[in-house]
Amino acid sequence: MKALKVQAGKLKGKSIETPIAVAGNTNFTPAILKKSVFDIVGSLVLKGRLILEESAFVDFFAGSGQMALEAMSRGFARVVLYELAWERSDNLRKLFAKFGDNSEINRKDVFRFYNKLDIPEKSKIYFLDPPYSFWDKKKEKIKSLLDFLLNDTATVAVFIQSPIDPDWPGFETRKFGKNFLTFRANGVWNVSQLPNENVSEISEDISSFRENED
């Protein structure tokens, strides 16, 4: 089983296992895609759009919990995870219990409970990695969920991983091998406004990833 490693912060190098397969689903977030998410988060911090110590990182369809653990390592005030599968959610509770009380694990159906969220932090970042099978029949439902989250002024940005380019107006999408990262930040902001060093770094990472993939 492949180990997933924390890339930066106080828990850098910490390894966790890939999520337990549910109905044959063993998809997880590749390191290059995870790095891109947190490079963008870092740029929001640099621009004063996000104060990590006052913010929550919310991980829907959390799986292994690697994205929330990365967020915790990098200094988010709290991480909130939603995972419906029994065994996965139990493993998440055991994992995050080792790192203090700034995490919340919910075994709930995101589509049923997203409009009942109670996350009091001043700022929120959302990451979603729904099962890839959802994209065949639930694409519009996923979009409605994102629109609801972005309607909250406390939401700084939303990120979603997918097997296809959703091609949604107002969102930006990057391709990493067979995976896509689509995101949007509230307010006037786009990738062209990233600090130059971050844009260069991300471009180099993408090029390196493609070379290794070939």
Backbone as a chain_set.jsonl record, in Angstrom:
{"seq": "MKALKVQAGKLKGKSIETPIAVAGNTNFTPAILKKSVFDIVGSLVLKGRLILEESAFVDFFAGSGQMALEAMSRGFARVVLYELAWERSDNLRKLFAKFGDNSEINRKDVFRFYNKLDIPEKSKIYFLDPPYSFWDKKKEKIKSLLDFLLNDTATVAVFIQSPIDPDWPGFETRKFGKNFLTFRANGVWNVSQLPNENVSEISEDISSFRENED", "coords": {"N": [[0.846, -1.198, 0.0], [0.569, 2.207, -0.832], [2.334, 4.861, 0.719], [1.395, 8.055, 1.942], [2.758, 11.231, 2.141], [3.244, 13.999, 4.364], [3.961, 17.201, 3.176], [5.031, 19.665, 4.018], [5.671, 21.938, 6.804], [4.986, 21.559, 10.377], [4.584, 18.834, 10.632], [6.009, 17.686, 8.636], [7.053, 15.104, 6.472], [5.71, 13.12, 7.796], [4.061, 10.037, 7.477], [1.146, 8.533, 6.087], [-1.231, 5.928, 5.453], [-2.639, 4.981, 2.252], [-6.141, 5.449, 1.534], [-8.585, 3.034, 2.644], [-10.021, 0.777, 0.352], [-13.183, 1.455, -1.044], [-15.925, 0.003, -2.366], [-14.299, -0.696, -4.497], [-12.974, 1.657, -4.996], [-10.01, 3.309, -4.99], [-8.853, 5.714, -5.334], [-6.683, 8.514, -4.817], [-5.328, 11.692, -3.756], [-2.835, 12.954, -5.808], [0.633, 13.749, -5.13], [1.639, 15.974, -6.549], [-0.635, 17.401, -7.232], [-1.643, 18.004, -4.725], [0.413, 19.664, -3.805], [0.093, 21.84, -5.525], [-2.398, 22.839, -4.673], [-1.725, 23.789, -2.089], [0.269, 25.598, -2.69], [-1.234, 27.592, -3.903], [-2.883, 28.27, -1.752], [-0.869, 29.296, -0.122], [-0.195, 31.576, -1.593], [-2.477, 33.085, -1.255], [-2.275, 33.647, 1.425], [0.046, 35.242, 1.408], [-0.933, 37.437, 0.051], [-2.572, 38.521, 1.902], [-5.133, 37.626, 2.025], [-5.836, 35.508, 3.542], [-5.589, 34.281, 6.803], [-3.952, 31.922, 8.392], [-4.017, 31.088, 11.081], [-6.507, 31.799, 11.881], [-8.259, 30.362, 10.464], [-10.242, 27.716, 8.955], [-9.72, 24.518, 7.519], [-11.524, 22.654, 5.357], [-12.36, 19.433, 4.58], [-13.957, 17.652, 2.328], [-15.266, 14.405, 1.559], [-13.103, 12.894, 2.637], [-11.377, 10.647, 2.73], [-8.21, 9.363, 3.047], [-7.424, 11.439, 4.636], [-5.241, 12.971, 4.104], [-5.09, 15.556, 2.964], [-6.247, 17.273, 4.859], [-4.522, 16.765, 6.98], [-2.162, 17.785, 5.965], [-2.921, 20.466, 5.852], [-3.258, 20.995, 8.577], [-0.626, 20.631, 9.421], [0.556, 22.798, 8.194], [-0.431, 24.962, 9.548], [-3.158, 25.75, 9.821], [-5.93, 26.835, 11.795], [-7.89, 24.994, 12.472], [-9.053, 21.787, 11.378], [-11.596, 20.288, 9.454], [-13.276, 17.393, 8.736], [-15.121, 15.395, 6.443], [-16.371, 12.249, 5.973], [-18.006, 9.548, 4.707], [-17.818, 6.732, 4.658], [-17.695, 4.007, 6.884], [-15.349, 2.585, 7.923], [-13.246, 4.138, 6.989], [-13.817, 6.646, 8.187], [-13.563, 5.98, 10.882], [-10.84, 5.348, 10.962], [-9.818, 7.862, 10.417], [-10.519, 9.271, 12.731], [-8.895, 7.988, 14.609], [-6.381, 8.608, 13.579], [-6.242, 11.488, 13.655], [-6.605, 11.967, 16.318], [-4.159, 11.782, 17.434], [-2.977, 14.206, 17.188], [-3.823, 16.358, 18.744], [-6.55, 18.623, 19.64], [-7.628, 20.079, 17.567], [-9.198, 19.248, 15.433], [-12.0, 17.957, 13.6], [-14.061, 15.279, 13.003], [-16.448, 14.076, 10.828], [-18.935, 11.753, 10.208], [-20.805, 11.881, 7.762], [-23.156, 12.407, 5.096], [-22.135, 14.458, 2.653], [-23.665, 15.752, 0.667], [-26.169, 15.843, 1.79], [-25.892, 17.314, 4.106], [-24.485, 19.687, 3.744], [-25.651, 22.212, 3.772], [-26.07, 22.651, 6.387], [-23.847, 23.236, 7.782], [-21.682, 24.049, 10.486], [-19.354, 25.97, 11.003], [-17.35, 27.99, 12.598], [-15.077, 29.565, 12.13], [-13.303, 32.504, 10.966], [-12.413, 32.472, 8.362], [-12.467, 30.217, 5.571], [-11.242, 27.385, 3.836], [-12.057, 25.134, 1.317], [-11.743, 21.752, 0.344], [-12.482, 19.316, -2.026], [-12.881, 15.964, -2.927], [-14.659, 14.121, -4.477], [-15.92, 10.757, -5.061], [-14.831, 9.402, -8.147], [-16.74, 8.212, -9.709], [-19.001, 9.687, -9.269], [-19.059, 11.765, -11.052], [-20.322, 11.089, -13.369], [-23.107, 11.223, -13.025], [-23.655, 13.151, -11.124], [-22.655, 15.68, -11.53], [-23.85, 18.263, -11.733], [-24.98, 18.452, -9.243], [-22.727, 18.525, -7.659], [-21.683, 20.959, -8.523], [-23.674, 22.691, -7.566], [-23.267, 22.412, -4.845], [-20.698, 23.582, -4.581], [-21.306, 26.21, -5.38], [-22.983, 26.966, -3.303], [-21.181, 26.951, -1.148], [-19.406, 28.97, -1.938], [-21.036, 31.128, -1.751], [-20.95, 31.913, 0.803], [-19.499, 34.432, 2.618], [-17.326, 34.002, 4.217], [-15.928, 32.02, 3.036], [-12.917, 31.542, 1.511], [-11.686, 30.194, -0.617], [-12.399, 27.492, -2.9], [-11.566, 24.154, -3.741], [-11.499, 21.475, -6.044], [-11.056, 18.099, -6.876], [-10.962, 16.042, -9.769], [-11.861, 13.617, -12.397], [-12.282, 14.691, -14.826], [-12.379, 17.699, -16.852], [-14.361, 20.074, -15.513], [-15.229, 22.402, -16.713], [-16.412, 24.877, -15.849], [-17.808, 28.104, -15.794], [-16.004, 30.892, -14.518], [-14.379, 29.419, -12.879], [-11.079, 28.037, -12.457], [-8.97, 25.64, -14.033], [-6.587, 23.027, -13.761], [-4.525, 20.49, -15.179], [-3.285, 17.407, -14.096], [-1.644, 14.825, -15.027], [-3.856, 12.209, -15.099], [-5.678, 13.497, -13.608], [-7.675, 16.312, -12.576], [-7.549, 19.604, -11.27], [-9.726, 21.88, -10.066], [-10.617, 25.188, -9.277], [-11.676, 28.036, -7.325], [-11.562, 31.331, -6.113], [-13.069, 33.505, -3.766], [-14.022, 36.85, -4.548], [-12.007, 39.251, -6.41], [-9.704, 37.607, -8.023], [-7.213, 35.608, -9.481], [-5.254, 33.028, -11.134], [-3.257, 34.389, -12.523], [-2.543, 36.368, -10.83], [-0.948, 35.28, -8.95], [2.053, 35.252, -6.945], [5.117, 35.703, -8.738], [7.157, 33.82, -8.242], [5.754, 31.619, -7.308], [4.145, 30.914, -9.493], [6.108, 30.179, -11.35], [7.272, 28.05, -9.98], [5.157, 26.22, -9.801], [4.722, 25.718, -12.525], [7.146, 24.485, -13.213], [6.953, 22.197, -11.654], [4.75, 20.926, -12.833], [5.772, 20.411, -15.394], [7.881, 18.683, -14.736], [6.44, 16.589, -13.625], [5.007, 15.663, -15.849], [7.092, 14.785, -17.467], [8.09, 12.682, -15.925], [5.881, 11.07, -15.955], [5.731, 10.259, -18.579]], "CA": [[0.0, 0.0, 0.0], [1.378, 3.408, -0.984], [2.286, 5.811, 1.826], [1.209, 9.445, 1.555], [3.58, 11.996, 3.071], [3.047, 15.431, 4.565], [5.004, 17.851, 2.384], [5.629, 20.849, 4.647], [5.125, 22.311, 8.102], [5.465, 20.906, 11.595], [4.472, 17.378, 10.493], [6.664, 17.318, 7.378], [7.629, 13.768, 6.433], [4.797, 12.162, 8.408], [3.439, 9.168, 6.475], [-0.102, 7.84, 6.384], [-1.55, 4.963, 4.41], [-3.711, 5.322, 1.326], [-7.427, 5.057, 2.116], [-9.134, 1.7, 2.41], [-10.883, 0.77, -0.829], [-14.629, 1.372, -0.848], [-16.543, -0.357, -3.648], [-13.264, -0.705, -5.521], [-12.408, 2.99, -5.184], [-8.759, 3.532, -4.262], [-8.284, 6.97, -5.802], [-6.211, 9.44, -3.804], [-4.8, 12.928, -4.33], [-1.402, 12.865, -6.098], [1.466, 14.74, -4.444], [1.786, 17.182, -7.355], [-1.888, 18.149, -7.131], [-1.677, 18.535, -3.356], [1.35, 20.787, -3.743], [-0.511, 22.972, -6.218], [-3.416, 23.403, -3.778], [-1.137, 24.547, -0.985], [0.951, 26.76, -3.268], [-2.262, 28.62, -4.077], [-3.213, 28.712, -0.39], [0.237, 30.144, 0.313], [-0.278, 32.87, -2.266], [-3.569, 33.816, -0.609], [-1.709, 34.146, 2.686], [0.958, 36.34, 1.08], [-1.724, 38.588, -0.386], [-3.396, 38.996, 3.001], [-6.503, 37.145, 1.872], [-6.058, 34.37, 4.424], [-4.761, 34.168, 8.002], [-4.101, 30.509, 8.723], [-4.325, 30.908, 12.5], [-7.92, 32.126, 12.101], [-8.988, 29.721, 9.364], [-10.514, 26.276, 8.957], [-9.586, 23.774, 6.27], [-12.63, 21.695, 5.361], [-12.032, 18.364, 3.632], [-15.109, 16.806, 2.013], [-14.857, 13.116, 0.981], [-11.728, 13.044, 3.133], [-10.536, 9.495, 2.403], [-7.083, 9.123, 3.954], [-7.212, 12.606, 5.49], [-3.932, 13.577, 3.848], [-5.184, 16.991, 2.692], [-6.477, 17.946, 6.14], [-3.302, 16.648, 7.779], [-1.245, 18.774, 5.382], [-3.39, 21.781, 6.295], [-2.922, 21.098, 9.998], [0.82, 20.781, 9.503], [0.943, 24.12, 7.696], [-0.807, 26.013, 10.479], [-4.57, 26.111, 9.926], [-6.426, 26.795, 13.171], [-8.674, 23.776, 12.676], [-9.421, 21.042, 10.177], [-12.904, 19.641, 9.57], [-13.311, 16.353, 7.714], [-16.357, 14.654, 6.214], [-16.138, 10.973, 5.302], [-19.187, 8.736, 4.983], [-17.49, 5.311, 4.837], [-17.47, 3.71, 8.303], [-13.977, 2.23, 8.278], [-12.394, 5.302, 6.735], [-14.05, 7.68, 9.199], [-12.959, 5.496, 12.128], [-9.388, 5.515, 10.837], [-9.528, 9.293, 10.521], [-10.596, 9.644, 14.152], [-7.693, 7.469, 15.269], [-5.222, 9.353, 13.085], [-6.196, 12.88, 14.095], [-6.548, 11.997, 17.781], [-2.743, 11.858, 17.811], [-2.432, 15.539, 16.929], [-4.484, 17.407, 19.506], [-8.007, 18.763, 19.586], [-8.036, 21.056, 16.552], [-9.781, 18.565, 14.28], [-13.374, 17.475, 13.764], [-14.349, 14.24, 12.016], [-17.888, 13.871, 10.685], [-19.387, 10.692, 9.307], [-22.059, 12.392, 7.224], [-23.271, 12.565, 3.654], [-21.913, 15.869, 2.343], [-24.755, 16.301, -0.132], [-27.352, 16.024, 2.633], [-25.647, 18.154, 5.278], [-23.637, 20.856, 3.507], [-26.354, 23.456, 4.111], [-26.211, 22.704, 7.843], [-22.5, 23.34, 8.331], [-21.469, 24.984, 11.589], [-17.903, 26.166, 11.054], [-17.349, 29.393, 13.028], [-13.852, 30.309, 11.826], [-13.484, 33.713, 10.158], [-12.112, 32.16, 6.964], [-12.522, 28.781, 5.299], [-10.809, 26.805, 2.568], [-12.697, 23.835, 1.113], [-11.191, 20.832, -0.652], [-13.408, 18.218, -2.289], [-12.436, 14.902, -3.832], [-15.737, 13.128, -4.515], [-15.617, 9.571, -5.881], [-14.844, 9.741, -9.571], [-17.984, 7.712, -10.298], [-20.039, 10.706, -9.098], [-19.051, 12.751, -12.127], [-21.209, 10.645, -14.45], [-24.509, 11.573, -12.792], [-23.84, 14.145, -10.066], [-21.849, 16.87, -11.814], [-24.602, 19.474, -11.399], [-25.14, 18.449, -7.788], [-21.431, 18.977, -7.144], [-21.595, 22.395, -8.812], [-24.575, 23.378, -6.631], [-22.575, 22.412, -3.557], [-19.644, 24.596, -4.637], [-21.938, 27.534, -5.416], [-23.456, 27.242, -1.945], [-20.015, 27.267, -0.321], [-18.863, 30.261, -2.363], [-21.985, 32.174, -1.37], [-20.577, 32.296, 2.17], [-18.405, 35.402, 2.527], [-16.174, 33.488, 4.966], [-15.205, 31.094, 2.166], [-11.867, 32.212, 0.747], [-11.499, 29.476, -1.88], [-12.794, 26.083, -2.968], [-10.782, 23.332, -4.66], [-12.107, 20.164, -6.253], [-10.311, 17.163, -7.719], [-11.899, 15.308, -10.62], [-11.262, 12.898, -13.522], [-12.606, 15.431, -16.048], [-12.418, 19.148, -16.722], [-15.783, 20.427, -15.398], [-15.501, 23.509, -17.635], [-17.378, 25.763, -15.209], [-17.465, 29.528, -15.886], [-15.56, 31.508, -13.277], [-13.427, 28.536, -12.206], [-9.857, 27.722, -13.197], [-8.678, 24.208, -13.989], [-5.264, 22.546, -14.165], [-4.486, 19.048, -15.393], [-2.118, 16.706, -13.562], [-1.801, 13.447, -15.463], [-5.258, 11.849, -15.336], [-6.494, 14.213, -12.633], [-7.872, 17.746, -12.767], [-7.796, 20.437, -10.095], [-10.531, 23.044, -10.418], [-10.696, 26.013, -8.076], [-12.153, 29.411, -7.435], [-11.453, 32.13, -4.898], [-14.036, 34.593, -3.675], [-13.436, 38.156, -4.816], [-11.26, 39.399, -7.66], [-8.424, 36.903, -7.861], [-7.025, 34.479, -10.382], [-3.895, 32.492, -11.126], [-2.307, 35.365, -13.042], [-2.155, 37.245, -9.735], [-0.034, 34.588, -8.056], [3.425, 35.747, -6.977], [5.852, 35.114, -9.85], [7.921, 32.639, -7.86], [4.832, 30.492, -7.193], [3.756, 30.515, -10.841], [7.25, 29.481, -11.926], [7.457, 26.793, -9.265], [4.086, 25.312, -10.201], [4.965, 25.327, -13.91], [8.246, 23.527, -13.216], [6.446, 20.95, -11.086], [3.895, 20.287, -13.833], [6.648, 19.894, -16.441], [8.59, 17.534, -14.178], [5.471, 15.508, -13.464], [4.696, 15.118, -17.167], [8.263, 14.044, -17.93], [8.144, 11.427, -15.178], [4.744, 10.251, -16.365], [6.091, 9.658, -19.863]], "C": [[0.881, 1.247, 0.0], [1.214, 4.327, 0.223], [2.18, 7.225, 1.272], [1.914, 10.308, 2.587], [3.162, 13.457, 3.148], [4.24, 16.154, 3.944], [5.707, 18.999, 3.092], [5.0, 21.097, 6.008], [5.647, 21.458, 9.237], [5.408, 19.386, 11.529], [5.15, 16.876, 9.219], [7.319, 15.94, 7.481], [6.754, 12.707, 7.066], [4.095, 11.356, 7.32], [2.124, 8.606, 6.981], [-0.411, 6.923, 5.209], [-2.618, 5.505, 3.468], [-5.029, 4.812, 1.898], [-7.834, 3.639, 1.752], [-10.103, 1.764, 1.239], [-12.345, 0.638, -0.424], [-15.251, 1.138, -2.216], [-15.529, -0.263, -4.789], [-12.582, 0.627, -5.743], [-11.162, 3.169, -4.336], [-8.093, 4.836, -4.702], [-7.805, 7.818, -4.632], [-5.588, 10.641, -4.501], [-3.298, 12.804, -4.567], [-0.63, 14.001, -5.42], [1.546, 16.046, -5.221], [0.53, 18.046, -7.291], [-2.017, 18.768, -5.737], [-0.765, 19.752, -3.226], [0.766, 22.028, -4.407], [-1.57, 23.646, -5.352], [-2.765, 24.298, -2.729], [-0.219, 25.672, -1.461], [-0.041, 27.913, -3.441], [-2.702, 29.163, -2.717], [-2.123, 29.656, 0.124], [0.197, 31.52, -0.326], [-1.398, 33.724, -1.675], [-3.109, 34.4, 0.726], [-0.82, 35.355, 2.416], [0.207, 37.606, 0.687], [-2.631, 39.135, 0.716], [-4.843, 38.57, 2.917], [-6.85, 36.067, 2.891], [-5.077, 34.428, 5.588], [-4.961, 32.752, 8.537], [-4.554, 30.296, 10.16], [-5.78, 31.228, 12.84], [-8.829, 31.355, 11.141], [-9.182, 28.221, 9.573], [-10.278, 25.713, 7.563], [-10.616, 22.659, 6.324], [-12.424, 20.705, 4.223], [-13.255, 17.465, 3.453], [-14.635, 15.555, 1.272], [-13.384, 12.885, 1.347], [-10.817, 11.855, 2.861], [-9.466, 9.24, 3.441], [-6.899, 10.255, 4.952], [-5.93, 13.349, 5.189], [-4.013, 15.081, 3.594], [-5.389, 17.776, 3.986], [-5.233, 17.884, 7.019], [-2.241, 17.628, 7.275], [-1.617, 20.18, 5.853], [-3.06, 22.013, 7.765], [-1.43, 21.359, 10.17], [1.263, 22.191, 9.14], [0.37, 25.27, 8.523], [-2.25, 26.458, 10.506], [-5.038, 25.952, 11.369], [-7.154, 25.49, 13.466], [-8.923, 23.103, 11.337], [-10.72, 20.296, 10.455], [-13.022, 18.656, 8.416], [-14.684, 15.692, 7.662], [-16.023, 13.4, 5.417], [-17.257, 10.018, 5.694], [-18.865, 7.274, 5.267], [-17.081, 5.037, 6.286], [-15.997, 3.51, 8.625], [-13.025, 3.396, 8.06], [-12.579, 6.367, 7.813], [-13.473, 7.263, 10.55], [-11.445, 5.662, 12.099], [-8.983, 6.984, 10.95], [-9.557, 9.754, 11.975], [-9.342, 9.196, 14.895], [-6.46, 8.271, 14.861], [-5.145, 10.739, 13.709], [-6.217, 13.02, 15.614], [-5.113, 12.132, 18.28], [-2.207, 13.286, 17.786], [-3.193, 16.657, 17.629], [-5.971, 17.495, 19.223], [-8.477, 19.767, 18.538], [-8.517, 20.388, 15.267], [-11.189, 18.096, 14.633], [-13.663, 16.492, 12.637], [-15.852, 13.993, 11.998], [-18.165, 12.715, 9.736], [-20.777, 11.079, 8.814], [-21.989, 12.465, 5.705], [-23.186, 14.058, 3.326], [-23.104, 16.477, 1.614], [-26.018, 16.555, 0.695], [-27.142, 17.08, 3.714], [-24.875, 19.44, 4.999], [-24.327, 22.171, 3.855], [-26.632, 23.579, 5.605], [-24.842, 22.801, 8.521], [-22.445, 24.368, 9.456], [-19.961, 25.108, 11.803], [-17.668, 27.645, 11.347], [-16.114, 30.206, 12.648], [-14.115, 31.468, 10.863], [-13.273, 33.451, 8.674], [-12.088, 30.647, 6.776], [-11.989, 28.471, 3.904], [-11.466, 25.433, 2.468], [-11.94, 23.039, 0.052], [-12.152, 19.66, -0.785], [-12.775, 17.232, -3.263], [-13.512, 13.819, -3.854], [-15.335, 11.916, -5.341], [-15.764, 9.891, -7.362], [-16.11, 9.243, -10.27], [-19.111, 8.742, -10.204], [-20.154, 11.621, -10.311], [-19.932, 12.349, -13.304], [-22.625, 11.183, -14.277], [-24.714, 12.729, -11.814], [-23.048, 15.429, -10.298], [-22.577, 18.149, -11.408], [-24.826, 19.589, -9.896], [-23.856, 18.943, -7.117], [-21.289, 20.483, -7.347], [-22.486, 23.196, -7.86], [-23.953, 23.469, -5.242], [-21.502, 23.497, -3.525], [-20.232, 26.006, -4.631], [-22.438, 27.932, -4.029], [-22.29, 27.661, -1.05], [-19.463, 28.65, -0.656], [-19.787, 31.423, -2.018], [-21.742, 32.671, 0.052], [-19.373, 33.23, 2.085], [-17.17, 34.958, 3.306], [-15.363, 32.483, 4.144], [-14.191, 31.871, 1.339], [-11.677, 31.534, -0.604], [-12.024, 28.055, -1.753], [-11.937, 25.395, -4.027], [-11.505, 22.006, -4.825], [-11.265, 19.35, -7.229], [-11.302, 16.326, -8.516], [-11.162, 14.56, -11.731], [-11.509, 13.592, -14.855], [-12.448, 16.925, -15.78], [-13.886, 19.561, -16.659], [-16.203, 21.56, -16.33], [-16.603, 24.42, -17.093], [-16.937, 27.215, -15.352], [-17.058, 30.08, -14.52], [-14.585, 30.674, -12.472], [-12.19, 28.363, -13.084], [-9.526, 26.254, -13.0], [-7.26, 23.935, -14.461], [-5.318, 21.029, -14.272], [-3.175, 18.483, -14.863], [-2.259, 15.23, -13.925], [-3.256, 13.165, -15.803], [-6.215, 12.604, -14.416], [-6.57, 15.702, -12.965], [-8.089, 18.412, -11.41], [-8.522, 21.69, -10.569], [-10.733, 23.872, -9.159], [-11.229, 27.402, -8.389], [-11.99, 30.091, -6.088], [-12.52, 33.206, -4.916], [-13.34, 35.929, -3.902], [-12.678, 38.158, -6.128], [-9.883, 38.791, -7.471], [-8.356, 35.797, -8.887], [-5.563, 34.084, -10.398], [-2.873, 33.506, -11.605], [-1.828, 36.323, -11.961], [-1.281, 36.542, -8.699], [1.328, 35.268, -8.074], [4.216, 35.01, -8.042], [6.585, 33.841, -9.472], [7.016, 31.421, -7.739], [4.412, 29.989, -8.562], [4.868, 29.702, -11.479], [7.412, 28.107, -11.305], [6.413, 25.77, -9.681], [4.32, 24.816, -11.622], [6.072, 24.289, -14.002], [7.782, 22.178, -12.695], [5.601, 20.194, -12.101], [4.75, 19.667, -14.928], [7.372, 18.64, -15.973], [7.671, 16.337, -14.063], [5.188, 14.847, -14.805], [5.861, 14.312, -17.718], [8.344, 12.69, -17.243], [7.039, 10.481, -15.607], [5.044, 9.544, -17.678], [7.119, 8.547, -19.661]], "O": [[1.843, 1.323, 0.764], [0.1, 4.548, 0.697], [2.798, 7.553, 0.259], [1.694, 10.139, 3.786], [2.781, 14.07, 2.151], [5.39, 15.769, 4.159], [6.868, 19.282, 2.797], [3.945, 20.551, 6.332], [6.625, 20.726, 9.084], [6.105, 18.71, 12.286], [4.887, 15.758, 8.777], [8.036, 15.645, 8.437], [7.013, 11.515, 6.901], [3.592, 11.924, 6.35], [1.998, 8.246, 8.151], [0.093, 7.123, 4.104], [-3.404, 6.377, 3.839], [-5.039, 3.848, 2.663], [-7.475, 3.12, 0.695], [-10.909, 2.689, 1.14], [-12.699, -0.181, 0.424], [-15.124, 1.968, -3.117], [-15.847, 0.185, -5.891], [-11.697, 0.729, -6.592], [-11.239, 3.182, -3.107], [-6.901, 5.035, -4.467], [-8.44, 7.842, -3.577], [-5.349, 10.605, -5.708], [-2.552, 12.57, -3.617], [-1.177, 15.075, -5.171], [1.525, 17.12, -4.62], [0.615, 19.274, -7.296], [-2.446, 19.913, -5.594], [-1.135, 20.75, -2.607], [0.929, 23.14, -3.905], [-1.64, 24.874, -5.297], [-3.202, 25.428, -2.509], [0.043, 26.608, -0.706], [0.281, 29.067, -3.157], [-2.872, 30.371, -2.551], [-2.419, 30.686, 0.729], [0.516, 32.518, 0.32], [-1.279, 34.947, -1.605], [-3.504, 35.502, 1.106], [-0.916, 36.369, 3.106], [0.663, 38.716, 0.96], [-3.37, 40.095, 0.498], [-5.691, 39.084, 3.647], [-8.023, 35.746, 3.085], [-3.875, 34.603, 5.385], [-6.022, 32.429, 9.072], [-5.381, 29.425, 10.43], [-6.234, 30.963, 13.953], [-10.016, 31.656, 11.021], [-8.407, 27.558, 10.262], [-10.597, 26.35, 6.559], [-10.589, 21.819, 7.224], [-12.325, 21.087, 3.057], [-13.555, 16.628, 4.305], [-13.715, 15.625, 0.457], [-12.536, 12.706, 0.473], [-9.602, 12.026, 2.769], [-9.776, 8.934, 4.592], [-6.286, 10.061, 6.002], [-5.555, 14.26, 5.926], [-3.098, 15.813, 3.969], [-4.774, 18.824, 4.184], [-4.923, 18.844, 7.725], [-1.512, 18.226, 8.066], [-0.75, 20.979, 6.205], [-2.633, 23.103, 8.147], [-1.026, 22.206, 10.966], [2.222, 22.716, 9.705], [0.652, 26.433, 8.235], [-2.562, 27.456, 11.155], [-4.597, 25.047, 12.078], [-7.052, 24.946, 14.565], [-8.994, 23.76, 10.299], [-10.921, 19.747, 11.538], [-12.885, 19.037, 7.253], [-15.322, 15.461, 8.69], [-15.463, 13.477, 4.324], [-17.437, 9.713, 6.873], [-19.573, 6.635, 6.045], [-16.237, 5.736, 6.846], [-15.453, 4.185, 9.5], [-12.109, 3.616, 8.852], [-11.598, 6.93, 8.3], [-12.951, 8.102, 11.284], [-10.839, 6.068, 13.09], [-7.935, 7.307, 11.509], [-8.71, 10.542, 12.396], [-8.797, 9.938, 15.712], [-5.604, 8.576, 15.691], [-4.102, 11.126, 14.234], [-5.88, 14.08, 16.141], [-4.881, 12.547, 19.416], [-1.12, 13.554, 18.296], [-3.203, 17.791, 17.149], [-6.573, 16.586, 18.653], [-9.605, 20.254, 18.611], [-8.281, 20.883, 14.165], [-11.519, 17.87, 15.797], [-13.527, 16.827, 11.46], [-16.455, 13.732, 13.039], [-17.687, 12.701, 8.602], [-21.79, 10.661, 9.375], [-20.914, 12.57, 5.114], [-24.077, 14.826, 3.69], [-23.507, 17.6, 1.915], [-26.841, 17.394, 0.33], [-28.107, 17.678, 4.189], [-24.628, 20.214, 5.924], [-23.657, 23.145, 4.198], [-27.336, 24.49, 6.041], [-24.706, 22.482, 9.702], [-23.079, 25.421, 9.386], [-19.377, 24.446, 12.661], [-17.774, 28.473, 10.443], [-16.107, 31.424, 12.828], [-15.037, 31.414, 10.049], [-13.871, 34.114, 7.827], [-11.739, 29.896, 7.687], [-12.248, 29.189, 2.938], [-11.436, 24.657, 3.423], [-11.55, 23.569, -0.989], [-12.584, 19.082, 0.212], [-12.21, 17.619, -4.286], [-13.311, 12.729, -3.318], [-14.495, 12.031, -6.233], [-16.707, 10.566, -7.773], [-16.507, 9.785, -11.302], [-20.07, 8.679, -10.973], [-21.216, 12.186, -10.571], [-20.253, 13.185, -14.148], [-23.273, 11.556, -15.255], [-25.829, 13.236, -11.687], [-22.801, 16.183, -9.356], [-21.973, 19.03, -10.797], [-24.859, 20.69, -9.347], [-23.9, 19.684, -6.135], [-20.832, 21.197, -6.454], [-22.091, 24.267, -7.398], [-24.096, 24.478, -4.552], [-21.405, 24.247, -2.554], [-19.713, 26.894, -3.954], [-22.33, 29.091, -3.63], [-22.404, 28.618, -0.284], [-19.097, 29.411, 0.24], [-19.356, 32.576, -1.997], [-22.26, 33.713, 0.455], [-18.337, 32.855, 1.536], [-16.079, 35.483, 3.081], [-14.241, 32.137, 4.515], [-14.557, 32.75, 0.559], [-11.525, 32.208, -1.623], [-12.087, 27.49, -0.662], [-11.624, 25.974, -5.067], [-12.06, 21.471, -3.865], [-10.824, 19.849, -8.264], [-12.355, 15.944, -8.005], [-9.988, 14.825, -11.987], [-11.014, 13.149, -15.892], [-12.39, 17.358, -14.629], [-14.599, 19.416, -17.652], [-17.373, 21.676, -16.694], [-17.59, 24.699, -17.774], [-15.785, 27.527, -15.054], [-17.68, 29.777, -13.502], [-14.02, 31.154, -11.489], [-12.253, 28.525, -14.302], [-9.77, 25.69, -11.934], [-6.788, 24.529, -15.43], [-6.063, 20.368, -13.548], [-2.098, 19.009, -15.142], [-2.918, 14.473, -13.213], [-3.827, 13.803, -16.688], [-7.423, 12.373, -14.447], [-5.652, 16.271, -13.556], [-8.731, 17.851, -10.522], [-7.997, 22.461, -11.371], [-10.993, 23.322, -8.089], [-11.231, 27.864, -9.529], [-12.252, 29.492, -5.044], [-12.837, 33.756, -5.971], [-12.194, 36.114, -3.492], [-12.704, 37.176, -6.87], [-9.008, 39.383, -6.84], [-9.352, 35.118, -9.133], [-4.73, 34.723, -9.755], [-1.732, 33.492, -11.143], [-0.825, 37.013, -12.142], [-0.915, 37.139, -7.686], [1.729, 35.808, -9.105], [4.012, 33.812, -8.239], [6.644, 32.893, -10.255], [7.446, 30.305, -8.03], [4.328, 28.781, -8.782], [4.614, 28.658, -12.08], [7.657, 27.122, -12.002], [6.729, 24.599, -9.89], [4.14, 23.631, -11.902], [5.969, 23.329, -14.766], [8.167, 21.136, -13.226], [5.711, 18.974, -12.225], [4.5, 18.538, -15.35], [7.471, 17.657, -16.708], [8.061, 15.209, -14.364], [5.133, 13.62, -14.898], [5.66, 13.281, -18.36], [8.628, 11.676, -17.88], [7.215, 9.262, -15.627], [4.67, 8.388, -17.875], [7.547, 7.919, -20.629]]}, "num_chains": 1, "name": "protein.A"}
